C-alpha cells in the first residue's frame, strides 16, 4: 500500500481536501482508504446503543457488523496510542492510504493552508511536506497548488507514489 498525507493547522482545509481527493482518486479506479488522527476524545458510538453498552461495561474491543459495514472499536484503557505504522497494518489492502494528520510522521505529505487562519506554514521546517495546497499564491521551494485544484493535487500525489 502506498501512503500519502494531508496536514495543516486547524481550519486549513484538510478535511475538505481529503474528501475531494478520495472522490477524485477513486473515480480513476484506484482503491483508497483513509486514516484520520483526532487530537481529542471522540466517540463513534451513542449512549443507549448495544455497542456502547458493551464498551462501557468493559469490553476491550467491540465489533459491529451488518451487511453494509463493519466497525471495530477498541478501548485503549490507559494503553499508549497506537502508532500510524501499527494502524496501517490493520487496514485491508488498497492502492493508496490517505492520512489526515500525523504531521510529525515521516510519510510524504501535502500541506493544506488557508491564509485567513493566520497560521504559519509548516512546510519550511518539514522536508516530508512535498507540496502546499493554498488559497493564496506562495513562493516556495516545492510545488504550490490552488487549494481547490483537486485534479492537479491528485495528479501530483499519484505521481509521487507511482500510481
mmCIF file of C-alpha atoms in Angstrom:
data_model
loop_
_atom_site.group_PDB
_atom_site.id
_atom_site.type_symbol
_atom_site.label_atom_id
_atom_site.label_comp_id
_atom_site.label_asym_id
_atom_site.label_seq_id
_atom_site.Cartn_x
_atom_site.Cartn_y
_atom_site.Cartn_z
ATOM 1 C CA UNK A 1 0.000 0.000 0.000
ATOM 2 C CA UNK A 2 1.145 3.486 -0.825
ATOM 3 C CA UNK A 3 0.669 6.209 1.783
ATOM 4 C CA UNK A 4 0.363 9.969 1.439
ATOM 5 C CA UNK A 5 -0.667 12.549 3.989
ATOM 6 C CA UNK A 6 -2.599 15.791 4.201
ATOM 7 C CA UNK A 7 -1.538 18.047 7.057
ATOM 8 C CA UNK A 8 -2.140 21.606 8.175
ATOM 9 C CA UNK A 9 -3.297 23.655 11.110
ATOM 10 C CA UNK A 10 -6.927 23.753 12.286
ATOM 11 C CA UNK A 11 -9.345 25.172 9.685
ATOM 12 C CA UNK A 12 -6.727 24.941 6.913
ATOM 13 C CA UNK A 13 -8.994 22.859 4.674
ATOM 14 C CA UNK A 14 -7.572 19.395 5.362
ATOM 15 C CA UNK A 15 -10.849 17.500 5.611
ATOM 16 C CA UNK A 16 -12.377 19.131 2.537
ATOM 17 C CA UNK A 17 -9.226 18.385 0.556
ATOM 18 C CA UNK A 18 -9.218 14.781 1.788
ATOM 19 C CA UNK A 19 -12.848 14.344 0.772
ATOM 20 C CA UNK A 20 -12.221 15.769 -2.698
ATOM 21 C CA UNK A 21 -9.065 13.683 -3.151
ATOM 22 C CA UNK A 22 -10.863 10.459 -2.227
ATOM 23 C CA UNK A 23 -13.623 11.259 -4.743
ATOM 24 C CA UNK A 24 -11.119 12.206 -7.478
ATOM 25 C CA UNK A 25 -8.769 9.264 -6.977
ATOM 26 C CA UNK A 26 -11.423 6.569 -6.540
ATOM 27 C CA UNK A 27 -13.098 7.994 -9.653
ATOM 28 C CA UNK A 28 -9.953 6.956 -11.521
ATOM 29 C CA UNK A 29 -10.417 3.345 -10.433
ATOM 30 C CA UNK A 30 -7.808 3.444 -7.655
ATOM 31 C CA UNK A 31 -8.771 1.966 -4.288
ATOM 32 C CA UNK A 32 -8.338 4.332 -1.336
ATOM 33 C CA UNK A 33 -8.625 4.063 2.429
ATOM 34 C CA UNK A 34 -8.193 6.898 4.892
ATOM 35 C CA UNK A 35 -6.769 7.356 8.368
ATOM 36 C CA UNK A 36 -7.730 10.436 10.390
ATOM 37 C CA UNK A 37 -5.879 11.476 13.529
ATOM 38 C CA UNK A 38 -8.032 13.124 16.186
ATOM 39 C CA UNK A 39 -6.439 15.312 18.850
ATOM 40 C CA UNK A 40 -9.300 14.845 21.257
ATOM 41 C CA UNK A 41 -11.522 12.191 22.690
ATOM 42 C CA UNK A 42 -14.097 11.113 20.169
ATOM 43 C CA UNK A 43 -16.955 8.672 20.083
ATOM 44 C CA UNK A 44 -18.484 6.862 17.133
ATOM 45 C CA UNK A 45 -20.901 5.171 19.445
ATOM 46 C CA UNK A 46 -24.028 6.532 21.114
ATOM 47 C CA UNK A 47 -25.232 6.068 24.681
ATOM 48 C CA UNK A 48 -28.000 3.527 24.918
ATOM 49 C CA UNK A 49 -26.926 1.565 21.825
ATOM 50 C CA UNK A 50 -25.894 -2.044 22.410
ATOM 51 C CA UNK A 51 -22.316 -1.491 21.237
ATOM 52 C CA UNK A 52 -21.923 1.495 23.573
ATOM 53 C CA UNK A 53 -23.272 -0.561 26.448
ATOM 54 C CA UNK A 54 -20.745 -3.341 25.676
ATOM 55 C CA UNK A 55 -17.874 -0.825 25.654
ATOM 56 C CA UNK A 56 -18.958 0.912 28.868
ATOM 57 C CA UNK A 57 -19.319 -2.487 30.531
ATOM 58 C CA UNK A 58 -15.582 -3.028 29.951
ATOM 59 C CA UNK A 59 -15.128 -4.759 26.602
ATOM 60 C CA UNK A 60 -11.662 -4.133 25.123
ATOM 61 C CA UNK A 61 -12.985 -4.429 21.578
ATOM 62 C CA UNK A 62 -16.475 -4.187 20.150
ATOM 63 C CA UNK A 63 -17.026 -5.364 16.594
ATOM 64 C CA UNK A 64 -20.192 -4.117 14.944
ATOM 65 C CA UNK A 65 -21.219 -5.822 11.728
ATOM 66 C CA UNK A 66 -24.044 -5.623 9.224
ATOM 67 C CA UNK A 67 -24.411 -6.369 5.538
ATOM 68 C CA UNK A 68 -23.455 -2.730 4.814
ATOM 69 C CA UNK A 69 -20.392 -2.152 7.010
ATOM 70 C CA UNK A 70 -18.130 -3.406 9.774
ATOM 71 C CA UNK A 71 -16.784 -1.226 12.574
ATOM 72 C CA UNK A 72 -14.242 -2.253 15.174
ATOM 73 C CA UNK A 73 -13.921 -0.079 18.254
ATOM 74 C CA UNK A 74 -11.051 -0.540 20.666
ATOM 75 C CA UNK A 75 -10.789 0.961 24.095
ATOM 76 C CA UNK A 76 -7.178 1.783 24.910
ATOM 77 C CA UNK A 77 -7.873 1.795 28.649
ATOM 78 C CA UNK A 78 -4.624 3.568 29.651
ATOM 79 C CA UNK A 79 -2.531 1.956 26.892
ATOM 80 C CA UNK A 80 -0.394 4.132 24.617
ATOM 81 C CA UNK A 81 -1.973 5.491 21.459
ATOM 82 C CA UNK A 82 -1.153 3.149 18.546
ATOM 83 C CA UNK A 83 1.382 4.436 16.048
ATOM 84 C CA UNK A 84 0.401 5.188 12.481
ATOM 85 C CA UNK A 85 2.533 2.250 11.321
ATOM 86 C CA UNK A 86 0.604 -0.085 13.607
ATOM 87 C CA UNK A 87 -2.755 1.270 12.454
ATOM 88 C CA UNK A 88 -1.787 0.779 8.810
ATOM 89 C CA UNK A 89 -1.233 -2.944 9.448
ATOM 90 C CA UNK A 90 -4.891 -3.198 10.475
ATOM 91 C CA UNK A 91 -6.242 -1.925 7.146
ATOM 92 C CA UNK A 92 -7.296 -4.188 4.323
ATOM 93 C CA UNK A 93 -5.030 -3.831 1.271
ATOM 94 C CA UNK A 94 -5.789 -0.907 -1.066
ATOM 95 C CA UNK A 95 -3.781 1.016 -3.644
ATOM 96 C CA UNK A 96 -3.458 4.201 -1.581
ATOM 97 C CA UNK A 97 -3.989 5.237 2.031
ATOM 98 C CA UNK A 98 -4.580 8.960 2.527
ATOM 99 C CA UNK A 99 -3.715 10.101 6.042
ATOM 100 C CA UNK A 100 -5.159 13.245 7.594
ATOM 101 C CA UNK A 101 -2.954 14.470 10.399
ATOM 102 C CA UNK A 102 0.089 12.662 11.796
ATOM 103 C CA UNK A 103 2.157 15.661 10.723
ATOM 104 C CA UNK A 104 5.202 14.517 12.700
ATOM 105 C CA UNK A 105 5.407 11.122 10.982
ATOM 106 C CA UNK A 106 7.862 10.533 8.131
ATOM 107 C CA UNK A 107 5.487 9.754 5.230
ATOM 108 C CA UNK A 108 5.201 12.244 2.345
ATOM 109 C CA UNK A 109 2.555 14.926 2.717
ATOM 110 C CA UNK A 110 0.822 17.888 1.148
ATOM 111 C CA UNK A 111 0.111 20.827 3.423
ATOM 112 C CA UNK A 112 -3.319 22.461 3.285
ATOM 113 C CA UNK A 113 -3.096 26.185 4.004
ATOM 114 C CA UNK A 114 -5.689 28.953 4.252
ATOM 115 C CA UNK A 115 -4.343 32.486 4.641
ATOM 116 C CA UNK A 116 -7.363 33.644 6.677
ATOM 117 C CA UNK A 117 -6.328 31.449 9.623
ATOM 118 C CA UNK A 118 -3.147 33.474 10.093
ATOM 119 C CA UNK A 119 -1.176 30.326 10.841
ATOM 120 C CA UNK A 120 2.371 29.966 9.540
ATOM 121 C CA UNK A 121 3.265 27.279 7.038
ATOM 122 C CA UNK A 122 4.583 24.001 8.429
ATOM 123 C CA UNK A 123 6.489 23.197 5.217
ATOM 124 C CA UNK A 124 9.578 25.402 5.691
ATOM 125 C CA UNK A 125 10.575 23.301 8.714
ATOM 126 C CA UNK A 126 9.400 19.926 7.394
ATOM 127 C CA UNK A 127 11.027 18.210 4.395
ATOM 128 C CA UNK A 128 8.337 15.479 4.393
ATOM 129 C CA UNK A 129 5.887 18.086 3.090
ATOM 130 C CA UNK A 130 6.347 17.736 -0.667
ATOM 131 C CA UNK A 131 3.798 20.355 -1.791
ATOM 132 C CA UNK A 132 1.444 23.030 -0.490
ATOM 133 C CA UNK A 133 -2.237 23.443 -1.381
ATOM 134 C CA UNK A 134 -3.139 27.045 -0.583
ATOM 135 C CA UNK A 135 -5.849 29.622 -1.166
ATOM 136 C CA UNK A 136 -3.185 32.264 -1.811
ATOM 137 C CA UNK A 137 -0.163 32.496 -4.105
ATOM 138 C CA UNK A 138 3.063 31.435 -2.383
ATOM 139 C CA UNK A 139 6.702 31.333 -3.435
ATOM 140 C CA UNK A 140 8.169 28.104 -2.110
ATOM 141 C CA UNK A 141 10.967 25.636 -2.791
ATOM 142 C CA UNK A 142 8.360 22.978 -3.662
ATOM 143 C CA UNK A 143 5.165 22.840 -5.726
ATOM 144 C CA UNK A 144 2.259 25.073 -4.712
ATOM 145 C CA UNK A 145 -1.269 24.233 -5.868
ATOM 146 C CA UNK A 146 -4.526 26.092 -5.566
ATOM 147 C CA UNK A 147 -6.311 24.517 -2.591
ATOM 148 C CA UNK A 148 -9.340 23.815 -4.800
ATOM 149 C CA UNK A 149 -7.403 22.330 -7.749
ATOM 150 C CA UNK A 150 -8.120 18.788 -6.642
ATOM 151 C CA UNK A 151 -7.255 17.215 -10.009
ATOM 152 C CA UNK A 152 -3.729 18.691 -10.043
ATOM 153 C CA UNK A 153 -3.138 17.786 -6.401
ATOM 154 C CA UNK A 154 -4.323 14.220 -7.081
ATOM 155 C CA UNK A 155 -2.080 14.023 -10.175
ATOM 156 C CA UNK A 156 0.876 15.149 -8.047
ATOM 157 C CA UNK A 157 0.193 12.640 -5.246
ATOM 158 C CA UNK A 158 -0.338 9.741 -7.647
ATOM 159 C CA UNK A 159 2.861 10.615 -9.480
ATOM 160 C CA UNK A 160 4.735 10.807 -6.164
ATOM 161 C CA UNK A 161 3.612 7.311 -5.101
ATOM 162 C CA UNK A 162 3.910 5.750 -8.554
ATOM 163 C CA UNK A 163 0.225 5.099 -9.234
#
